[in-house]
Coordinates of C-alpha atoms in Angstrom, one line a residue:
X82 CA -9.1 42.1 -36.4
X83 CA -12.5 40.5 -36.8
X84 CA -14.6 42.6 -39.2
X85 CA -18.2 41.7 -39.8
X86 CA -19.6 45.2 -40.5
X87 CA -18.2 48.4 -41.8
X88 CA -15.9 50.2 -39.4
X89 CA -13.3 52.0 -41.5
X90 CA -12.6 54.4 -38.7
X91 CA -11.1 51.5 -36.6
X92 CA -8.9 50.4 -39.5
X93 CA -7.7 54.0 -40.2
X94 CA -6.8 54.6 -36.6
X95 CA -5.0 51.2 -36.3
X96 CA -3.3 52.0 -39.6
X97 CA -2.0 55.4 -38.3
X98 CA -0.8 53.8 -35.1
X99 CA 0.9 50.8 -36.7
X100 CA 3.6 52.4 -38.7
X101 CA 5.7 50.1 -40.8
X102 CA 6.3 47.4 -38.2
X103 CA 3.1 45.4 -38.5
X104 CA 0.1 44.5 -40.5
X105 CA -3.7 44.7 -40.3
X106 CA -5.5 41.5 -41.3
X107 CA -9.2 41.8 -41.8
X108 CA -11.5 38.8 -42.1
X109 CA -15.0 39.7 -43.3
X110 CA -17.8 37.2 -43.2
X111 CA -20.6 38.5 -45.3
X112 CA -22.5 37.7 -48.5
X113 CA -20.7 40.5 -50.5
X114 CA -17.1 41.8 -50.3
X115 CA -16.8 45.3 -48.8
X116 CA -15.6 47.7 -51.4
X117 CA -14.2 50.1 -48.9
X118 CA -12.1 47.4 -47.3
X119 CA -10.9 46.2 -50.6
X120 CA -9.7 49.7 -51.3
X121 CA -8.0 49.9 -47.9
X122 CA -6.2 46.6 -48.6
X123 CA -4.3 48.1 -51.5
X124 CA -1.7 49.2 -49.0
X125 CA 1.2 47.0 -48.0
X126 CA 0.0 47.0 -44.4
X127 CA -3.7 46.0 -44.8
X128 CA -4.8 42.5 -46.0
X129 CA -8.5 41.9 -46.5
X130 CA -10.0 38.4 -46.7
X131 CA -13.7 37.9 -47.6
X132 CA -15.5 34.7 -46.7
X133 CA -19.1 34.2 -47.8
X134 CA -19.4 31.7 -45.0
X135 CA -17.3 30.5 -42.2
X136 CA -18.3 28.0 -39.6
X137 CA -17.5 29.9 -36.4
X138 CA -15.8 32.8 -34.7
X139 CA -13.2 30.3 -33.5
X140 CA -12.5 29.2 -37.1
X141 CA -12.2 32.9 -38.1
X142 CA -9.8 33.8 -35.3
X143 CA -7.6 30.8 -36.1
X144 CA -7.6 31.7 -39.7
X145 CA -6.4 35.2 -38.9
X146 CA -3.6 33.9 -36.7
X147 CA -2.5 31.6 -39.4
X148 CA -2.3 34.5 -41.9
X149 CA -0.2 36.7 -39.6
X150 CA 3.5 37.3 -40.5
X151 CA 4.5 38.8 -37.2
X152 CA 5.0 37.3 -33.7
X153 CA 2.7 39.7 -31.8
X154 CA -1.0 39.1 -32.5
X155 CA -3.6 41.8 -31.5
X156 CA -7.2 40.7 -31.9
X157 CA -9.8 43.4 -32.0
X158 CA -13.5 42.8 -32.8
X159 CA -14.9 45.1 -35.5
X160 CA -17.0 47.1 -33.1
X161 CA -14.1 47.9 -30.8
X162 CA -13.7 51.5 -29.9
X163 CA -10.0 52.4 -29.3
X164 CA -9.5 54.5 -26.2
X165 CA -6.9 56.8 -27.8
X166 CA -4.2 56.9 -30.5
X167 CA -1.5 55.3 -28.4
X168 CA -3.5 52.1 -27.8
X169 CA -1.4 49.9 -30.1
X170 CA 1.8 51.4 -28.9
X171 CA 1.0 50.5 -25.3
X172 CA 0.1 46.9 -26.3
X173 CA 3.4 46.6 -28.1
X174 CA 5.4 47.9 -25.2
X175 CA 3.6 45.6 -22.7
X176 CA 4.1 42.6 -25.0
X177 CA 7.8 42.3 -23.9
X178 CA 6.6 42.0 -20.2
X179 CA 3.7 39.6 -20.3
X180 CA 2.6 36.8 -22.7
X181 CA -1.1 37.6 -22.8
X182 CA -3.0 40.8 -22.2
X183 CA -6.8 41.0 -22.2
X184 CA -7.8 44.6 -22.9
X185 CA -10.9 46.4 -21.9
X186 CA -14.2 47.2 -23.5
X187 CA -15.5 50.7 -24.4
X188 CA -19.0 51.4 -25.6
X189 CA -20.3 54.5 -27.3
X190 CA -21.5 57.0 -24.7
X191 CA -25.0 57.5 -26.2
X192 CA -27.7 54.9 -26.5
X193 CA -27.9 53.4 -30.0
X194 CA -30.7 54.7 -32.2
X195 CA -31.2 51.2 -33.6
X196 CA -33.6 49.5 -31.1
X197 CA -32.1 46.1 -31.9
X198 CA -28.8 47.2 -30.5
X199 CA -30.0 48.8 -27.3
X200 CA -30.2 45.6 -25.1
X201 CA -26.6 44.6 -26.1
X202 CA -25.4 48.2 -25.5
X203 CA -27.1 48.4 -22.1
X204 CA -25.7 45.1 -20.9
X205 CA -22.2 46.0 -22.1
X206 CA -22.2 49.4 -20.4
X207 CA -23.5 48.0 -17.1
X208 CA -21.6 44.6 -17.0
X209 CA -18.5 44.7 -19.3
X210 CA -17.0 48.1 -19.0
X211 CA -14.3 47.9 -16.3
X212 CA -11.1 50.0 -15.9
X213 CA -7.7 48.3 -16.1
X214 CA -7.2 48.7 -12.3
X215 CA -10.6 47.0 -11.7
X216 CA -9.7 44.1 -14.1
X217 CA -6.3 43.7 -12.5
X218 CA -7.8 43.1 -9.1
X219 CA -9.0 39.8 -10.4
X220 CA -7.0 39.2 -13.5
X221 CA -8.1 35.6 -14.1
X222 CA -11.8 36.2 -13.4
X223 CA -12.7 36.3 -17.1
X224 CA -11.2 36.4 -20.6
X225 CA -12.7 38.1 -23.6
X226 CA -11.5 37.6 -27.1
X227 CA -13.0 41.0 -28.0
X228 CA -9.6 42.8 -27.4
X229 CA -6.5 40.9 -26.6
X230 CA -2.8 40.3 -27.5
X231 CA -0.6 37.3 -27.3
X232 CA 2.3 35.8 -29.2
X233 CA 1.7 33.8 -32.3
X234 CA 3.7 30.9 -30.8
X235 CA 1.5 30.9 -27.7
X236 CA -1.6 31.2 -29.8
X237 CA -0.7 28.3 -32.0
X238 CA -0.2 26.0 -28.9
X239 CA -3.7 26.8 -27.7
X240 CA -5.9 28.0 -30.6
X241 CA -9.6 28.5 -30.5
X242 CA -11.6 25.3 -30.3
X243 CA -13.5 25.1 -33.6
X244 CA -16.1 22.7 -32.1
X245 CA -17.8 25.9 -30.8
X246 CA -20.0 26.6 -33.7
X247 CA -22.4 29.2 -32.2
X248 CA -21.7 32.5 -30.5
X249 CA -20.5 32.3 -26.9
X250 CA -18.0 30.7 -24.7
X251 CA -15.3 30.0 -27.2
X252 CA -13.3 32.8 -25.6
X253 CA -14.0 31.5 -22.1
X254 CA -12.7 28.1 -23.1
X255 CA -9.7 29.6 -24.8
X256 CA -8.9 31.8 -21.7

């Protein structure tokens, strides 16, 4: 899980879905550690890493994969909205069938109140939200690291290219 701003709801939902057969690893890139995340990491399931600086999203994702103790990796960005409480279970069940699954994107239904977030929200709703049947019509058309699962062994063979220092296209290259 990439976690760059507070979303304790995502962590709590994932925590409830996970049970005892997994872990939640949070990598927070911010000037100050998040006290709420530090409290959540007191469990045996959640591990929280705070970085004041990190070079890139690629470096952050590679770091998370390196920390994982289990073979199945599920990457979720901090602003992910889970479709329901069975989301992780479905990923886990499908993991035995395919080696990589690129999940969908959901945005909040209402326009954000923060004007700085409106353009991103509008673009996402109009261009990125596609149902699984729509994505499966052209499964290799695009790859987004926003929400995907793969095996740790597959990930370690490919890894994100850390030469991508700015936002954008590190997931396209990885895909």
